[in-house]
CSV table of C-alpha atoms in Angstrom, one decimal:
chain,number,residue,atom,x,y,z
S,595,MET,CA,-44.7,49.4,-1.0
S,596,ALA,CA,-47.8,51.3,-2.0
S,597,PHE,CA,-45.7,54.0,-3.8
S,598,SER,CA,-43.9,51.4,-5.9
S,599,ARG,CA,-47.2,49.7,-6.9
S,600,LEU,CA,-48.6,53.1,-8.0
S,601,VAL,CA,-45.4,53.8,-9.9
S,602,TRP,CA,-45.7,50.5,-11.7
S,603,ILE,CA,-49.3,51.1,-12.6
S,604,ALA,CA,-48.5,54.6,-13.8
S,605,GLY,CA,-45.8,53.1,-16.0
S,606,LEU,CA,-48.2,50.6,-17.5
S,607,VAL,CA,-50.9,53.2,-18.2
S,608,LEU,CA,-48.4,55.7,-19.7
S,609,GLY,CA,-46.9,52.9,-21.9
S,610,ALA,CA,-50.3,51.7,-23.0
S,611,CYS,CA,-51.1,55.2,-24.2
S,612,TRP,CA,-47.7,55.5,-26.0
S,613,PRO,CA,-48.9,54.0,-29.4
S,614,LEU,CA,-51.6,56.7,-29.6
S,615,ALA,CA,-48.8,59.1,-30.5
S,616,PHE,CA,-48.1,57.2,-33.7
S,617,ALA,CA,-50.0,56.4,-36.9
S,618,PRO,CA,-52.9,55.8,-37.4
S,619,PHE,CA,-53.9,57.9,-34.4
S,620,ASP,CA,-51.2,60.6,-34.8
S,621,GLN,CA,-51.8,62.3,-31.5
S,622,SER,CA,-48.1,63.5,-31.5
S,623,TYR,CA,-48.6,65.8,-28.4
S,624,LEU,CA,-49.2,62.7,-26.3
S,625,ALA,CA,-45.5,61.6,-26.8
S,626,ILE,CA,-44.3,64.7,-25.1
S,627,ILE,CA,-46.9,64.6,-22.3
S,628,LEU,CA,-46.2,60.9,-21.6
S,629,LEU,CA,-42.5,61.3,-21.5
S,630,VAL,CA,-42.8,64.3,-19.2
S,631,GLY,CA,-44.9,62.1,-16.9
S,632,LEU,CA,-42.5,59.2,-17.1
S,633,PHE,CA,-39.5,61.3,-16.5
S,634,ALA,CA,-41.2,63.1,-13.5
S,635,ILE,CA,-42.0,59.7,-11.9
S,636,ALA,CA,-38.4,58.4,-12.6
S,637,ASP,CA,-36.9,61.6,-11.1
S,638,ARG,CA,-38.5,60.8,-7.8
S,639,ALA,CA,-37.8,57.1,-7.7
S,640,SER,CA,-34.7,55.1,-6.7
S,641,PRO,CA,-32.7,53.7,-9.6
S,642,ARG,CA,-34.2,50.3,-9.2
S,643,LEU,CA,-37.8,51.5,-9.1
S,644,ALA,CA,-37.0,53.8,-12.1
S,645,ALA,CA,-35.8,50.9,-14.0
S,646,TRP,CA,-38.9,48.8,-13.2
S,647,THR,CA,-41.1,51.8,-14.2
S,648,GLY,CA,-39.2,52.0,-17.5
S,649,PHE,CA,-39.7,48.3,-18.0
S,650,THR,CA,-43.4,48.4,-17.3
S,651,PHE,CA,-43.7,51.5,-19.6
S,652,GLY,CA,-41.8,49.7,-22.4
S,653,LEU,CA,-43.6,46.4,-22.0
S,654,SER,CA,-47.1,47.9,-22.2
S,655,ALA,CA,-46.0,50.3,-25.0
S,656,PHE,CA,-44.6,47.6,-27.1
S,657,ALA,CA,-47.3,45.0,-26.3
S,658,VAL,CA,-50.0,47.5,-27.3
S,659,GLY,CA,-48.0,48.9,-30.2
S,660,ILE,CA,-46.9,45.7,-31.9
S,661,TYR,CA,-49.7,43.3,-31.0
S,662,TRP,CA,-50.7,43.1,-34.6
S,663,LEU,CA,-47.4,41.3,-35.6
S,664,ALA,CA,-48.9,38.1,-34.3
S,665,ILE,CA,-51.4,38.2,-37.2
S,666,PRO,CA,-48.9,38.1,-40.1
S,667,LEU,CA,-46.7,35.6,-38.2
S,668,HIS,CA,-49.7,33.3,-38.0
S,669,ASN,CA,-51.1,34.0,-41.5
S,670,PHE,CA,-47.9,34.2,-43.6
S,671,ALA,CA,-45.2,32.4,-41.5
S,672,HIS,CA,-47.8,29.7,-40.6
S,673,MET,CA,-47.0,29.9,-36.9
S,674,ASP,CA,-49.5,28.7,-34.3
S,675,TRP,CA,-51.4,31.5,-32.6
S,676,VAL,CA,-49.8,30.6,-29.2
S,677,LEU,CA,-46.3,30.7,-30.8
S,678,SER,CA,-46.9,33.9,-32.7
S,679,GLY,CA,-48.3,35.6,-29.6
S,680,THR,CA,-45.4,34.4,-27.5
S,681,ALA,CA,-42.9,35.7,-30.1
S,682,VAL,CA,-44.5,39.1,-30.1
S,683,LEU,CA,-44.6,39.1,-26.3
S,684,LEU,CA,-40.9,38.2,-26.2
S,685,LEU,CA,-40.1,41.0,-28.6
S,686,ALA,CA,-42.0,43.4,-26.4
S,687,PHE,CA,-40.0,42.1,-23.3
S,688,TYR,CA,-36.7,42.7,-25.2
S,689,CYS,CA,-37.7,46.2,-26.4
S,690,ALA,CA,-38.8,47.1,-22.8
S,691,LEU,CA,-35.3,46.6,-21.6
S,692,TYR,CA,-34.2,49.8,-23.3
S,693,PRO,CA,-36.5,52.2,-21.5
S,694,ALA,CA,-35.6,50.4,-18.3
S,695,LEU,CA,-31.9,50.8,-19.0
S,696,ALA,CA,-32.3,54.5,-19.8
S,697,LEU,CA,-34.1,55.3,-16.6
S,698,TRP,CA,-31.8,53.2,-14.5
S,699,ILE,CA,-28.6,54.9,-16.0
S,700,ALA,CA,-30.1,58.4,-15.6
S,701,ARG,CA,-31.0,57.8,-11.9
S,702,LYS,CA,-27.8,55.8,-11.0
S,703,TRP,CA,-25.2,57.9,-12.7
S,704,TRP,CA,-26.8,61.3,-12.4
S,705,PRO,CA,-29.0,61.3,-9.3
S,706,ARG,CA,-29.2,65.0,-8.9
S,707,LYS,CA,-29.2,66.0,-12.6
S,708,GLY,CA,-31.3,63.0,-13.8
S,709,LEU,CA,-34.0,65.2,-15.3
S,710,PHE,CA,-31.4,66.9,-17.5
S,711,ALA,CA,-29.6,63.7,-18.4
S,712,LEU,CA,-32.7,61.6,-19.0
S,713,PRO,CA,-33.5,63.0,-22.5
S,714,PHE,CA,-30.0,62.3,-23.7
S,715,VAL,CA,-29.9,58.8,-22.2
S,716,TRP,CA,-33.4,58.2,-23.7
S,717,VAL,CA,-32.3,59.1,-27.2
S,718,LEU,CA,-29.2,57.0,-26.8
S,719,SER,CA,-31.3,54.0,-25.7
S,720,GLU,CA,-33.6,54.4,-28.6
S,721,TRP,CA,-30.7,54.6,-31.0
S,722,LEU,CA,-29.3,51.4,-29.5
S,723,ARG,CA,-32.6,49.7,-29.8
S,724,ALA,CA,-32.7,50.8,-33.5
S,725,HIS,CA,-29.2,49.5,-34.3
S,726,LEU,CA,-28.2,46.7,-31.9
S,727,PHE,CA,-28.8,43.1,-33.0
S,728,THR,CA,-30.1,44.3,-36.4
S,729,GLY,CA,-32.3,46.9,-34.7
S,730,PHE,CA,-36.0,47.5,-34.1
S,731,PRO,CA,-36.7,51.2,-34.5
S,732,TRP,CA,-40.5,51.0,-34.3
S,733,LEU,CA,-42.3,53.3,-31.8
S,734,ALA,CA,-39.3,55.6,-31.4
S,735,THR,CA,-40.1,59.0,-30.1
S,736,GLY,CA,-39.0,60.9,-33.2
S,737,TYR,CA,-41.4,59.0,-35.4
S,738,SER,CA,-44.3,60.4,-33.4
S,739,GLN,CA,-43.3,63.9,-34.4
S,740,THR,CA,-43.1,63.3,-38.2
S,741,TRP,CA,-46.3,65.1,-39.0
S,742,SER,CA,-46.4,67.5,-36.1
S,743,ILE,CA,-45.1,71.1,-36.1
S,744,LEU,CA,-41.8,69.8,-34.7
S,745,GLY,CA,-41.3,67.6,-37.7
S,746,GLY,CA,-40.3,70.6,-39.8
S,747,TRP,CA,-37.4,71.2,-37.5
S,748,ALA,CA,-35.8,67.8,-38.1
S,749,PRO,CA,-33.8,68.7,-41.2
S,750,LEU,CA,-32.3,71.7,-39.3
S,751,LEU,CA,-31.2,69.6,-36.4
């Protein structure tokens, strides 16, 4: 019980730091550090706990990363603040399903090789999030590396 609570809190903290890897902060090294931490936690957890950790990571990452969407929804779409905040929170909930699914699949289908399968499943889940139901590619891992030293390798891959 205490372990699962710590894992959830770690997921929330790692996710809340996730937007710092993107513009305007551009701390691209954080994306790698945060993913290593998340994957290390998921590798030691059951599939169910790994999924909940991925969900808490995704929920806090998207809640912090897209909070500002409530402002244009209020100002330009003339939505009430409560409604615009609820819409952004629902979008964060939806986007949090993809990290949860990635961690659950990696732990459920590859329990012994989860650490090797996780990067592939993570990229697949981000690709699905970017394309499924018209897509929402914001805060994808690759975008954090655009202006880093790794960004120069992208055309070669």
